Backbone as XML, in Angstrom:
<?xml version="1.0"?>
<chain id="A" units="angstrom">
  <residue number="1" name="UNK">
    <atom name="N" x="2.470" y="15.610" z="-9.332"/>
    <atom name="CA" x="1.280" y="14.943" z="-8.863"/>
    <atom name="C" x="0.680" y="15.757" z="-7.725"/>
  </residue>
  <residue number="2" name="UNK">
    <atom name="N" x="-0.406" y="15.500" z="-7.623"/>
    <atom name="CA" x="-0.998" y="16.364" z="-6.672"/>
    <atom name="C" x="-1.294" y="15.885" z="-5.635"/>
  </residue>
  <residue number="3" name="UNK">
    <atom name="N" x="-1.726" y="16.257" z="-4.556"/>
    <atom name="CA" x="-1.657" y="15.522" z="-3.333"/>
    <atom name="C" x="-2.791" y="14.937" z="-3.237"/>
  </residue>
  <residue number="4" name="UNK">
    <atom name="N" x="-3.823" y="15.349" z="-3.727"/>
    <atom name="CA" x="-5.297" y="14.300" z="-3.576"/>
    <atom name="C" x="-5.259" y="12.870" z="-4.238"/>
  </residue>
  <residue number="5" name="UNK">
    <atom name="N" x="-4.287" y="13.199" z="-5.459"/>
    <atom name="CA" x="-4.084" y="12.085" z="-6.637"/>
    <atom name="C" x="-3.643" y="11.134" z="-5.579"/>
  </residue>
  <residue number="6" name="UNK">
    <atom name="N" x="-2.560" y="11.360" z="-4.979"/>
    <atom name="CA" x="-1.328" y="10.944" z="-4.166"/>
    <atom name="C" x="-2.153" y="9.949" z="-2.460"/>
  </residue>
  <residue number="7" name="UNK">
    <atom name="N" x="-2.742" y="10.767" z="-2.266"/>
    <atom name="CA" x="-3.413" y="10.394" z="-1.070"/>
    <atom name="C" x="-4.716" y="9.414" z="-1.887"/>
  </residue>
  <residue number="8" name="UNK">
    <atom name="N" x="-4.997" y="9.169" z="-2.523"/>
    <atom name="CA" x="-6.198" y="8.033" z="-3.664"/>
    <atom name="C" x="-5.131" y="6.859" z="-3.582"/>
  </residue>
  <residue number="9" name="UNK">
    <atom name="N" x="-3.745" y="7.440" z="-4.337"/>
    <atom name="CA" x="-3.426" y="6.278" z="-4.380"/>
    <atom name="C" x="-2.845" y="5.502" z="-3.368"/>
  </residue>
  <residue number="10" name="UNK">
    <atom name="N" x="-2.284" y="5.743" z="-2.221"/>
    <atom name="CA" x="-2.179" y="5.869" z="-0.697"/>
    <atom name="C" x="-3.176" y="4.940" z="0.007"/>
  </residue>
  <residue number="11" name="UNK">
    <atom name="N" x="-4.233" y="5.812" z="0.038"/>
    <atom name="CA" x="-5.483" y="4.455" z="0.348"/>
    <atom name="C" x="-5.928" y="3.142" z="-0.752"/>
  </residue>
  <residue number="12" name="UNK">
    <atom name="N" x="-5.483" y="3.161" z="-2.343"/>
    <atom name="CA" x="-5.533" y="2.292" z="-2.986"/>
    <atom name="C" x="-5.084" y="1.002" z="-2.324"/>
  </residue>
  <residue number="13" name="UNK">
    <atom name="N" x="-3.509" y="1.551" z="-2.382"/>
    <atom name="CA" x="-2.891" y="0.673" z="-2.056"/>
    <atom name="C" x="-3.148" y="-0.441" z="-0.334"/>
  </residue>
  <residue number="14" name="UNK">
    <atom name="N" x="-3.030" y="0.889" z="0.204"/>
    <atom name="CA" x="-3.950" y="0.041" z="1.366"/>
    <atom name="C" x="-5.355" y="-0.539" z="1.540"/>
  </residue>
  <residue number="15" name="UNK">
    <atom name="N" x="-6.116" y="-0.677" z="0.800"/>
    <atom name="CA" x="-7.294" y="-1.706" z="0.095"/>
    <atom name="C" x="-6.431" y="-2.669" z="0.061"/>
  </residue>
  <residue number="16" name="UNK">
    <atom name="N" x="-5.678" y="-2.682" z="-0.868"/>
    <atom name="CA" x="-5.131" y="-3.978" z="-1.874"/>
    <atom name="C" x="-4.530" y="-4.815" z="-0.700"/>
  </residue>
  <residue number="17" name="UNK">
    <atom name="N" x="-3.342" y="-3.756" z="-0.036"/>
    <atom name="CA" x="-2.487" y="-4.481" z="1.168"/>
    <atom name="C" x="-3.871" y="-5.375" z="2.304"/>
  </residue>
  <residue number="18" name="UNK">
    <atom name="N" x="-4.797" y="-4.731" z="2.348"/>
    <atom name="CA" x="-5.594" y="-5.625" z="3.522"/>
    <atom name="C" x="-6.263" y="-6.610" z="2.680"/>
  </residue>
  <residue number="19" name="UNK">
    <atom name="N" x="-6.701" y="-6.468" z="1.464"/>
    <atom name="CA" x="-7.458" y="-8.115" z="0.409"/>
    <atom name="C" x="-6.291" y="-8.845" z="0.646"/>
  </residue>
  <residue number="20" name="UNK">
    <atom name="N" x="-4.594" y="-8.517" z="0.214"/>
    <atom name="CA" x="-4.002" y="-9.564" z="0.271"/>
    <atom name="C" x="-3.868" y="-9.886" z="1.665"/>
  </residue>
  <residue number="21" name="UNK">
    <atom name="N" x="-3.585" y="-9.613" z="2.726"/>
    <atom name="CA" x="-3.429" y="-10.063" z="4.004"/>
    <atom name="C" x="-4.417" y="-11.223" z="4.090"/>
  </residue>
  <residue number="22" name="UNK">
    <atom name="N" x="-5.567" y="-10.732" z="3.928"/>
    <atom name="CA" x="-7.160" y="-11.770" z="3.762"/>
    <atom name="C" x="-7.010" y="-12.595" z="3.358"/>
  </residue>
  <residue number="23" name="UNK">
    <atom name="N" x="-6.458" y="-12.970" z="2.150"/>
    <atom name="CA" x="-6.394" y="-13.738" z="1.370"/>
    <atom name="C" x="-5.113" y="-15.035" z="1.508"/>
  </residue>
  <residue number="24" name="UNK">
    <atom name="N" x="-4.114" y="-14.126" z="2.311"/>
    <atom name="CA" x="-3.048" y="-14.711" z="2.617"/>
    <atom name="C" x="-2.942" y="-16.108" z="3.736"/>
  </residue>
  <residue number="25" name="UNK">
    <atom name="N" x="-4.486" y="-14.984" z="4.761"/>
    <atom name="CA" x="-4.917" y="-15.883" z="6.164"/>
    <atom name="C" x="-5.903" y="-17.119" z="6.210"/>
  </residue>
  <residue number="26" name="UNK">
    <atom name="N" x="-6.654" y="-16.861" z="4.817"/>
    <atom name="CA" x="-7.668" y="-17.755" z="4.619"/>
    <atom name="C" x="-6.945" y="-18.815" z="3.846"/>
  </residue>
  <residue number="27" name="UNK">
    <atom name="N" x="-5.305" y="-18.597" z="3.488"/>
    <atom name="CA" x="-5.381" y="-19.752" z="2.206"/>
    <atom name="C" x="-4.651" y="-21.145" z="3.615"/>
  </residue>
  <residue number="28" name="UNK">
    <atom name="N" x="-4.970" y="-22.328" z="2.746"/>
    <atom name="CA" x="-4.379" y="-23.458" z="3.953"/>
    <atom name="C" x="-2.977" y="-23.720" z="3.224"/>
  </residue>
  <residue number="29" name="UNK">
    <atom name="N" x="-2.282" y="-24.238" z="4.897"/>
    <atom name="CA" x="-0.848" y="-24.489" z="4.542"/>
    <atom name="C" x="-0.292" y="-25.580" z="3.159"/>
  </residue>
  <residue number="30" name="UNK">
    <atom name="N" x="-1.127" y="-26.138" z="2.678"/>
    <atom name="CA" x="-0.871" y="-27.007" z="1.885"/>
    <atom name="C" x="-0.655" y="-26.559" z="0.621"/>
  </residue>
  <residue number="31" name="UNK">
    <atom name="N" x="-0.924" y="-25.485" z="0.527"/>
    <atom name="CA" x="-1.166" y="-23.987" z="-1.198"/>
    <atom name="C" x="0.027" y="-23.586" z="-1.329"/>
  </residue>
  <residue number="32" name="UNK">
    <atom name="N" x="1.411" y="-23.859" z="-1.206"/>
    <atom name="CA" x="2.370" y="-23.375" z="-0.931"/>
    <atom name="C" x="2.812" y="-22.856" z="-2.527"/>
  </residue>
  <residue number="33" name="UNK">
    <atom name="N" x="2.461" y="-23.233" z="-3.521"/>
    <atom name="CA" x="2.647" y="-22.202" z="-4.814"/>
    <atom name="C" x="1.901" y="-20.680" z="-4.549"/>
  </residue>
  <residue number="34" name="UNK">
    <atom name="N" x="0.442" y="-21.200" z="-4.218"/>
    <atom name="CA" x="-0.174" y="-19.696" z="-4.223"/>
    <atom name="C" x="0.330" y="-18.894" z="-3.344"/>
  </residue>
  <residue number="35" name="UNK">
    <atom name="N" x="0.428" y="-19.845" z="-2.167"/>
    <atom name="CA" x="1.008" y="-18.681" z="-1.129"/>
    <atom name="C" x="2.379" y="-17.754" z="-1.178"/>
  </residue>
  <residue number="36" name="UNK">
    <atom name="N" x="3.337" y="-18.596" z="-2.076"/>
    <atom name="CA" x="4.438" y="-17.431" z="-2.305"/>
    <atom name="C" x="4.210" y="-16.198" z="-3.716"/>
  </residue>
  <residue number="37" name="UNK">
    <atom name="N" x="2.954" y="-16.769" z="-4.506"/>
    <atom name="CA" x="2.529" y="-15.761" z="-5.481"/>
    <atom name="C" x="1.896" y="-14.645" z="-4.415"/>
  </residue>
  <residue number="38" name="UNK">
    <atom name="N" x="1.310" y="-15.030" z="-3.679"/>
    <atom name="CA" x="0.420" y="-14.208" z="-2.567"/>
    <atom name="C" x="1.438" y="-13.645" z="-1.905"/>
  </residue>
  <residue number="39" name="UNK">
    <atom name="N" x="2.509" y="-13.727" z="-1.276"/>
    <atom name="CA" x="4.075" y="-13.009" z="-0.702"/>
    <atom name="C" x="4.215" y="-12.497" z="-1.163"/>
  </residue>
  <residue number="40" name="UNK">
    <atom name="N" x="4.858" y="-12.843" z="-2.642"/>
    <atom name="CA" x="5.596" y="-11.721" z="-3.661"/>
    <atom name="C" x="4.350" y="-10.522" z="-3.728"/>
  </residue>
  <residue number="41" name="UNK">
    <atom name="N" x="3.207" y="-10.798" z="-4.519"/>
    <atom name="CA" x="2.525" y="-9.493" z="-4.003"/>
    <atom name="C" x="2.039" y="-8.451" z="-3.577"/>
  </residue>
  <residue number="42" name="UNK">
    <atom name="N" x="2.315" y="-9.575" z="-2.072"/>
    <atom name="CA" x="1.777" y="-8.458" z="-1.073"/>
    <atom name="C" x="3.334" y="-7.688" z="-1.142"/>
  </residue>
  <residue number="43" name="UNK">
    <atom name="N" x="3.956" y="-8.428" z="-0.982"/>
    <atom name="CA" x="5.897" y="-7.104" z="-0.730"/>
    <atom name="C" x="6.105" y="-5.975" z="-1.959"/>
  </residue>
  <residue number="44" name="UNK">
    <atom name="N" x="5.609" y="-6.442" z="-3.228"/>
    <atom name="CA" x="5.270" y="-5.247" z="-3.885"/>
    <atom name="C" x="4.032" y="-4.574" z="-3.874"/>
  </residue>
  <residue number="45" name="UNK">
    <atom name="N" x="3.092" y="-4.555" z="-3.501"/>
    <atom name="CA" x="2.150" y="-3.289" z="-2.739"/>
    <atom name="C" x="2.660" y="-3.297" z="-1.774"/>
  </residue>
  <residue number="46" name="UNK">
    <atom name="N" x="3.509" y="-3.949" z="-0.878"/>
    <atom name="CA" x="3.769" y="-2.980" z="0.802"/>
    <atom name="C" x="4.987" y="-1.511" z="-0.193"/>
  </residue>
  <residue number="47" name="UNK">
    <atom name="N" x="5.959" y="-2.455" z="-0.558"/>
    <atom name="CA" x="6.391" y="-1.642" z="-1.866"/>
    <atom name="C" x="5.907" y="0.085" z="-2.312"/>
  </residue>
  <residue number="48" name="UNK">
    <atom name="N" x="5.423" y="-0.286" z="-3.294"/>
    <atom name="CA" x="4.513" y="0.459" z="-3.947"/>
    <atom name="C" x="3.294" y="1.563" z="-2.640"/>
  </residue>
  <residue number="49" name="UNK">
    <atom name="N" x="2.945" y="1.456" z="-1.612"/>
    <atom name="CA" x="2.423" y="2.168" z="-0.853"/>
    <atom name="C" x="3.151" y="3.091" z="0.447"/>
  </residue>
  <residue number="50" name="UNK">
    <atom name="N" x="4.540" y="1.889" z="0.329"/>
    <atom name="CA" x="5.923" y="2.887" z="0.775"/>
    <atom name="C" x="6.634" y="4.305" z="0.094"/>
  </residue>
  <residue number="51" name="UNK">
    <atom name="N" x="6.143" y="3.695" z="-1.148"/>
    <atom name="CA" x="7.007" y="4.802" z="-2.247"/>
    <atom name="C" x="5.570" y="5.930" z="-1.983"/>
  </residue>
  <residue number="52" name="UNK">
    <atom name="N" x="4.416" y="5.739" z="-2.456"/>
    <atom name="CA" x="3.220" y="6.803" z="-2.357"/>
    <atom name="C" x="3.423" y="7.875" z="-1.123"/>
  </residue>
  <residue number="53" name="UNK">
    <atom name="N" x="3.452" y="6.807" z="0.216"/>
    <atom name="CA" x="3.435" y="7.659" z="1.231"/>
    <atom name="C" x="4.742" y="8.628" z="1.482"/>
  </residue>
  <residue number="54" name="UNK">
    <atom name="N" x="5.575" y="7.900" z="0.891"/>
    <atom name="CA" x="6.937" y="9.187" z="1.064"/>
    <atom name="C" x="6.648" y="10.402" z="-0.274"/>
  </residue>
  <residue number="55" name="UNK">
    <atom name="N" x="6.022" y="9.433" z="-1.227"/>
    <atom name="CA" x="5.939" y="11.395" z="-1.953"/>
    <atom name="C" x="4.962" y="12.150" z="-0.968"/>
  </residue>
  <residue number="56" name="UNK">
    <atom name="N" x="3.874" y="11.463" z="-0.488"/>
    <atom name="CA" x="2.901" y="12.508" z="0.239"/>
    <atom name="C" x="3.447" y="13.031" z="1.140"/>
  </residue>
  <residue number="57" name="UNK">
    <atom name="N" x="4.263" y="12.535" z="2.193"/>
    <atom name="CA" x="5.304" y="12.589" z="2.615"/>
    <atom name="C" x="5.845" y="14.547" z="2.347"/>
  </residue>
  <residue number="58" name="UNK">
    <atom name="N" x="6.285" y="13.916" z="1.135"/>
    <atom name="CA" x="6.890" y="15.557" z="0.913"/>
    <atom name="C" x="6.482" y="16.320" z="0.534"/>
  </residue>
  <residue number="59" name="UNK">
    <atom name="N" x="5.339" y="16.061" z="0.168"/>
    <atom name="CA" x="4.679" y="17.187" z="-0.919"/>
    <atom name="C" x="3.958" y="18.249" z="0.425"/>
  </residue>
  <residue number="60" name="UNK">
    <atom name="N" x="3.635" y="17.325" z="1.425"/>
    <atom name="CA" x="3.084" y="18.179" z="2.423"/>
    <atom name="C" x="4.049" y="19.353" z="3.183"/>
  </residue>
  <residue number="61" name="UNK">
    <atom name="N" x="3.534" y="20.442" z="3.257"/>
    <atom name="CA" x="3.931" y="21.417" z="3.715"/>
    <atom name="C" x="4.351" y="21.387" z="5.238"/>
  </residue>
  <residue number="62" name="UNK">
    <atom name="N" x="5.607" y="21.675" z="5.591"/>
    <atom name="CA" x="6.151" y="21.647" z="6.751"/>
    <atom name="C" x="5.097" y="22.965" z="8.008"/>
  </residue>
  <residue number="63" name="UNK">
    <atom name="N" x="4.732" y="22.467" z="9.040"/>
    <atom name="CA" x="4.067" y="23.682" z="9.824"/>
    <atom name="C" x="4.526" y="25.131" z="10.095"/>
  </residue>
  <residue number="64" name="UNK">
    <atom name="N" x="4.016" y="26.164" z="10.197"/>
    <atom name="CA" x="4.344" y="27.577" z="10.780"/>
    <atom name="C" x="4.511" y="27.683" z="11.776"/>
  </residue>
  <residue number="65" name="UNK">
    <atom name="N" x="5.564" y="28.174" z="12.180"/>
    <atom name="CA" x="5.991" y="28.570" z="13.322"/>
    <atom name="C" x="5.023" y="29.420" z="14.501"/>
  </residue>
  <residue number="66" name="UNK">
    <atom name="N" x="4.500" y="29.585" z="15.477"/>
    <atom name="CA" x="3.841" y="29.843" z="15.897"/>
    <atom name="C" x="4.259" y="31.402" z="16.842"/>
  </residue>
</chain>
């Protein structure tokens, strides 16, 4: 994968992670089905944008010595 691919999907995911946060804050305490569909979710995109950033992570080139 390439690193632009990698860094798209990087910020994808962080879109998604801030709609669900939104979505999480606006719902009322009484939604307690949606709100654990809305949990599980969000922990797989926090998930899923953990795994992205560690490939970008590596794919990036360590600095030159100066």
């Amino acid at each position: 994968m390439s690193i632009r691919y990698l860094a798209l999907e990087l910020y994808r995911c962080e879109k998604k992670i801030q709609e669900l946060e939104k979505k999480l804050a606006a719902l009322s305490p009484q939604a307690a089905s949606e709100r654990a569909a809305l949990e599980a979710e969000l922990f797989l995109a926090h998930k899923e944008r953990d795994h992205f950033k560690a490939l970008l992570d590596a794919k990036k080139e360590p600095p030159l010595p100066i």
